[in-house]
């Protein structure tokens, strides 16, 4: 569950309009708005990368407004995927697990489970350079899911993909949402993308 209550965020010298909404546990919601309206700032605030001016953020019935990002248990896929160029695909996916000192065998089991789910097992021992946009987004999604978060935030995850890759990614998002039971908030500027996700019964569109 995601609950945002009277949230206000400053961006430079301007302040974004106050926003409130609630997404029930396990739902896939799409937040739609034009480029530059503050969608990314909102996601960064929910995940804990940007400080709000006022308001509350509730995740799974727990207020996390003052908690650091690592303590919020949120998976986040930024618009540019933000993969580590110096690490292999395997190392990127397992990064959050490795920095928490989890046993290597457990890390590799989880990495291989996620890679199989997202159909990228053949890429695990490759580097990041030279991968397609669709491959990079699937790797970023695996990395965000590694710690089994209760909430997933996706910032324009389909925007850089061609039509075939976009369709495949939509199907994979639906699959991983059903398998994980997590609450998803997917941000887009595209009404066609929002409609496509809604047609898959990924439910609520927030405008």
GROMACS .gro file of C-alpha atoms in nm:
model
  207
    1UNK     CA    1   0.000   0.000   0.000
    2UNK     CA    2   0.116   0.351  -0.083
    3UNK     CA    3  -0.047   0.651   0.084
    4UNK     CA    4   0.067   1.006   0.009
    5UNK     CA    5  -0.096   1.274   0.224
    6UNK     CA    6  -0.076   1.647   0.149
    7UNK     CA    7   0.276   1.611   0.011
    8UNK     CA    8   0.457   1.926  -0.098
    9UNK     CA    9   0.794   1.922  -0.276
   10UNK     CA   10   1.015   2.212  -0.380
   11UNK     CA   11   1.211   2.194  -0.704
   12UNK     CA   12   1.458   2.478  -0.735
   13UNK     CA   13   1.274   2.803  -0.670
   14UNK     CA   14   0.931   2.652  -0.742
   15UNK     CA   15   0.703   2.429  -0.535
   16UNK     CA   16   0.497   2.149  -0.688
   17UNK     CA   17   0.122   2.148  -0.618
   18UNK     CA   18   0.017   1.959  -0.305
   19UNK     CA   19  -0.064   1.597  -0.385
   20UNK     CA   20  -0.254   1.322  -0.204
   21UNK     CA   21  -0.346   0.972  -0.322
   22UNK     CA   22  -0.368   0.613  -0.200
   23UNK     CA   23  -0.293   0.287  -0.381
   24UNK     CA   24  -0.420  -0.032  -0.212
   25UNK     CA   25  -0.184  -0.321  -0.141
   26UNK     CA   26  -0.106  -0.533  -0.445
   27UNK     CA   27  -0.251  -0.293  -0.702
   28UNK     CA   28  -0.072  -0.171  -1.016
   29UNK     CA   29  -0.137   0.202  -1.059
   30UNK     CA   30  -0.030   0.428  -1.345
   31UNK     CA   31   0.039   0.795  -1.273
   32UNK     CA   32   0.009   1.000  -1.592
   33UNK     CA   33   0.117   1.360  -1.651
   34UNK     CA   34   0.306   1.574  -1.903
   35UNK     CA   35   0.685   1.593  -1.913
   36UNK     CA   36   0.821   1.832  -1.649
   37UNK     CA   37   0.518   1.828  -1.418
   38UNK     CA   38   0.710   1.672  -1.127
   39UNK     CA   39   0.642   1.298  -1.164
   40UNK     CA   40   1.008   1.203  -1.114
   41UNK     CA   41   1.039   1.436  -0.812
   42UNK     CA   42   0.735   1.265  -0.659
   43UNK     CA   43   0.886   0.917  -0.703
   44UNK     CA   44   1.222   1.033  -0.565
   45UNK     CA   45   1.043   1.176  -0.262
   46UNK     CA   46   0.849   0.853  -0.199
   47UNK     CA   47   1.165   0.644  -0.225
   48UNK     CA   48   1.358   0.882   0.002
   49UNK     CA   49   1.603   1.046  -0.241
   50UNK     CA   50   1.440   1.391  -0.220
   51UNK     CA   51   1.318   1.561   0.097
   52UNK     CA   52   0.957   1.681   0.108
   53UNK     CA   53   0.862   2.023   0.245
   54UNK     CA   54   0.557   1.884   0.424
   55UNK     CA   55   0.315   1.593   0.422
   56UNK     CA   56   0.329   1.221   0.499
   57UNK     CA   57   0.428   0.906   0.313
   58UNK     CA   58   0.284   0.574   0.433
   59UNK     CA   59   0.419   0.243   0.302
   60UNK     CA   60   0.245  -0.080   0.405
   61UNK     CA   61   0.068   0.103   0.691
   62UNK     CA   62   0.396   0.241   0.828
   63UNK     CA   63   0.491   0.607   0.811
   64UNK     CA   64   0.829   0.634   0.639
   65UNK     CA   65   0.842   1.012   0.583
   66UNK     CA   66   1.155   1.060   0.796
   67UNK     CA   67   1.323   0.727   0.720
   68UNK     CA   68   1.631   0.701   0.493
   69UNK     CA   69   1.580   0.538   0.154
   70UNK     CA   70   1.740   0.207   0.255
   71UNK     CA   71   1.492   0.164   0.541
   72UNK     CA   72   1.178   0.215   0.330
   73UNK     CA   73   1.195  -0.123   0.153
   74UNK     CA   74   1.098   0.024  -0.184
   75UNK     CA   75   1.221  -0.096  -0.523
   76UNK     CA   76   1.295   0.188  -0.768
   77UNK     CA   77   1.362   0.180  -1.142
   78UNK     CA   78   1.475   0.529  -1.257
   79UNK     CA   79   1.407   0.646  -1.610
   80UNK     CA   80   1.766   0.589  -1.730
   81UNK     CA   81   1.793   0.250  -1.549
   82UNK     CA   82   2.111   0.379  -1.370
   83UNK     CA   83   2.302   0.052  -1.407
   84UNK     CA   84   2.664   0.024  -1.292
   85UNK     CA   85   2.875   0.021  -1.609
   86UNK     CA   86   3.174  -0.143  -1.439
   87UNK     CA   87   2.976  -0.444  -1.314
   88UNK     CA   88   2.840  -0.746  -1.499
   89UNK     CA   89   2.466  -0.802  -1.537
   90UNK     CA   90   2.487  -1.061  -1.259
   91UNK     CA   91   2.664  -0.816  -1.027
   92UNK     CA   92   2.417  -0.538  -1.105
   93UNK     CA   93   2.118  -0.754  -1.015
   94UNK     CA   94   2.279  -0.880  -0.695
   95UNK     CA   95   2.422  -0.545  -0.584
   96UNK     CA   96   2.167  -0.461  -0.313
   97UNK     CA   97   2.202  -0.811  -0.169
   98UNK     CA   98   2.583  -0.809  -0.169
   99UNK     CA   99   2.616  -0.477   0.020
  100UNK     CA  100   2.397  -0.623   0.295
  101UNK     CA  101   2.637  -0.910   0.350
  102UNK     CA  102   2.399  -1.183   0.233
  103UNK     CA  103   2.565  -1.518   0.162
  104UNK     CA  104   2.693  -1.554  -0.193
  105UNK     CA  105   2.498  -1.873  -0.261
  106UNK     CA  106   2.175  -1.699  -0.158
  107UNK     CA  107   2.259  -1.401  -0.380
  108UNK     CA  108   2.322  -1.620  -0.683
  109UNK     CA  109   2.001  -1.818  -0.629
  110UNK     CA  110   1.799  -1.495  -0.619
  111UNK     CA  111   1.982  -1.345  -0.919
  112UNK     CA  112   1.920  -1.654  -1.130
  113UNK     CA  113   1.554  -1.669  -1.021
  114UNK     CA  114   1.496  -1.308  -1.126
  115UNK     CA  115   1.690  -1.340  -1.450
  116UNK     CA  116   1.484  -1.644  -1.549
  117UNK     CA  117   1.161  -1.461  -1.469
  118UNK     CA  118   1.263  -1.165  -1.687
  119UNK     CA  119   1.409  -1.387  -1.962
  120UNK     CA  120   1.766  -1.255  -1.939
  121UNK     CA  121   1.953  -1.560  -1.804
  122UNK     CA  122   2.172  -1.555  -2.116
  123UNK     CA  123   2.298  -1.207  -2.026
  124UNK     CA  124   2.412  -1.270  -1.668
  125UNK     CA  125   2.785  -1.286  -1.737
  126UNK     CA  126   2.793  -1.003  -1.989
  127UNK     CA  127   2.886  -0.641  -1.924
  128UNK     CA  128   2.637  -0.357  -1.945
  129UNK     CA  129   2.787  -0.187  -2.250
  130UNK     CA  130   2.623  -0.280  -2.578
  131UNK     CA  131   2.294  -0.398  -2.427
  132UNK     CA  132   1.966  -0.277  -2.576
  133UNK     CA  133   1.729  -0.042  -2.397
  134UNK     CA  134   1.486  -0.325  -2.330
  135UNK     CA  135   1.760  -0.544  -2.183
  136UNK     CA  136   1.879  -0.262  -1.959
  137UNK     CA  137   1.526  -0.199  -1.828
  138UNK     CA  138   1.477  -0.566  -1.746
  139UNK     CA  139   1.809  -0.573  -1.559
  140UNK     CA  140   1.710  -0.260  -1.364
  141UNK     CA  141   1.376  -0.420  -1.277
  142UNK     CA  142   1.550  -0.737  -1.155
  143UNK     CA  143   1.787  -0.529  -0.940
  144UNK     CA  144   1.495  -0.338  -0.788
  145UNK     CA  145   1.310  -0.664  -0.709
  146UNK     CA  146   1.611  -0.839  -0.553
  147UNK     CA  147   1.517  -0.759  -0.191
  148UNK     CA  148   1.149  -0.852  -0.245
  149UNK     CA  149   1.019  -0.497  -0.184
  150UNK     CA  150   0.659  -0.434  -0.080
  151UNK     CA  151   0.640  -0.137  -0.319
  152UNK     CA  152   0.784  -0.083  -0.669
  153UNK     CA  153   0.822   0.261  -0.830
  154UNK     CA  154   0.881   0.273  -1.207
  155UNK     CA  155   0.981   0.601  -1.375
  156UNK     CA  156   0.889   0.595  -1.747
  157UNK     CA  157   1.016   0.234  -1.785
  158UNK     CA  158   0.894   0.204  -2.145
  159UNK     CA  159   0.982   0.549  -2.280
  160UNK     CA  160   1.310   0.455  -2.453
  161UNK     CA  161   1.188   0.127  -2.605
  162UNK     CA  162   1.074   0.048  -2.958
  163UNK     CA  163   0.722  -0.084  -3.015
  164UNK     CA  164   0.813  -0.455  -3.004
  165UNK     CA  165   1.025  -0.413  -2.688
  166UNK     CA  166   0.751  -0.201  -2.527
  167UNK     CA  167   0.490  -0.472  -2.583
  168UNK     CA  168   0.718  -0.739  -2.440
  169UNK     CA  169   0.804  -0.524  -2.138
  170UNK     CA  170   0.433  -0.461  -2.069
  171UNK     CA  171   0.374  -0.835  -2.057
  172UNK     CA  172   0.676  -0.891  -1.832
  173UNK     CA  173   0.562  -0.615  -1.595
  174UNK     CA  174   0.222  -0.780  -1.566
  175UNK     CA  175   0.386  -1.115  -1.497
  176UNK     CA  176   0.623  -0.991  -1.227
  177UNK     CA  177   0.347  -0.788  -1.063
  178UNK     CA  178   0.127  -1.097  -1.033
  179UNK     CA  179   0.415  -1.311  -0.907
  180UNK     CA  180   0.542  -1.062  -0.648
  181UNK     CA  181   0.217  -0.933  -0.498
  182UNK     CA  182   0.388  -0.594  -0.454
  183UNK     CA  183   0.217  -0.258  -0.502
  184UNK     CA  184   0.335  -0.090  -0.826
  185UNK     CA  185   0.333   0.280  -0.914
  186UNK     CA  186   0.422   0.331  -1.280
  187UNK     CA  187   0.481   0.686  -1.406
  188UNK     CA  188   0.432   0.783  -1.771
  189UNK     CA  189   0.356   1.085  -1.992
  190UNK     CA  190   0.192   0.861  -2.253
  191UNK     CA  191  -0.185   0.813  -2.257
  192UNK     CA  192  -0.141   0.522  -2.501
  193UNK     CA  193   0.093   0.347  -2.255
  194UNK     CA  194  -0.148   0.402  -1.967
  195UNK     CA  195  -0.436   0.265  -2.175
  196UNK     CA  196  -0.230  -0.039  -2.277
  197UNK     CA  197  -0.151  -0.121  -1.915
  198UNK     CA  198  -0.514  -0.071  -1.815
  199UNK     CA  199  -0.623  -0.310  -2.091
  200UNK     CA  200  -0.408  -0.578  -1.927
  201UNK     CA  201  -0.610  -0.525  -1.607
  202UNK     CA  202  -0.318  -0.362  -1.434
  203UNK     CA  203  -0.591  -0.134  -1.310
  204UNK     CA  204  -0.595   0.221  -1.181
  205UNK     CA  205  -0.484   0.523  -1.381
  206UNK     CA  206  -0.407   0.838  -1.179
  207UNK     CA  207  -0.402   1.164  -1.376
   0.00000   0.00000   0.00000
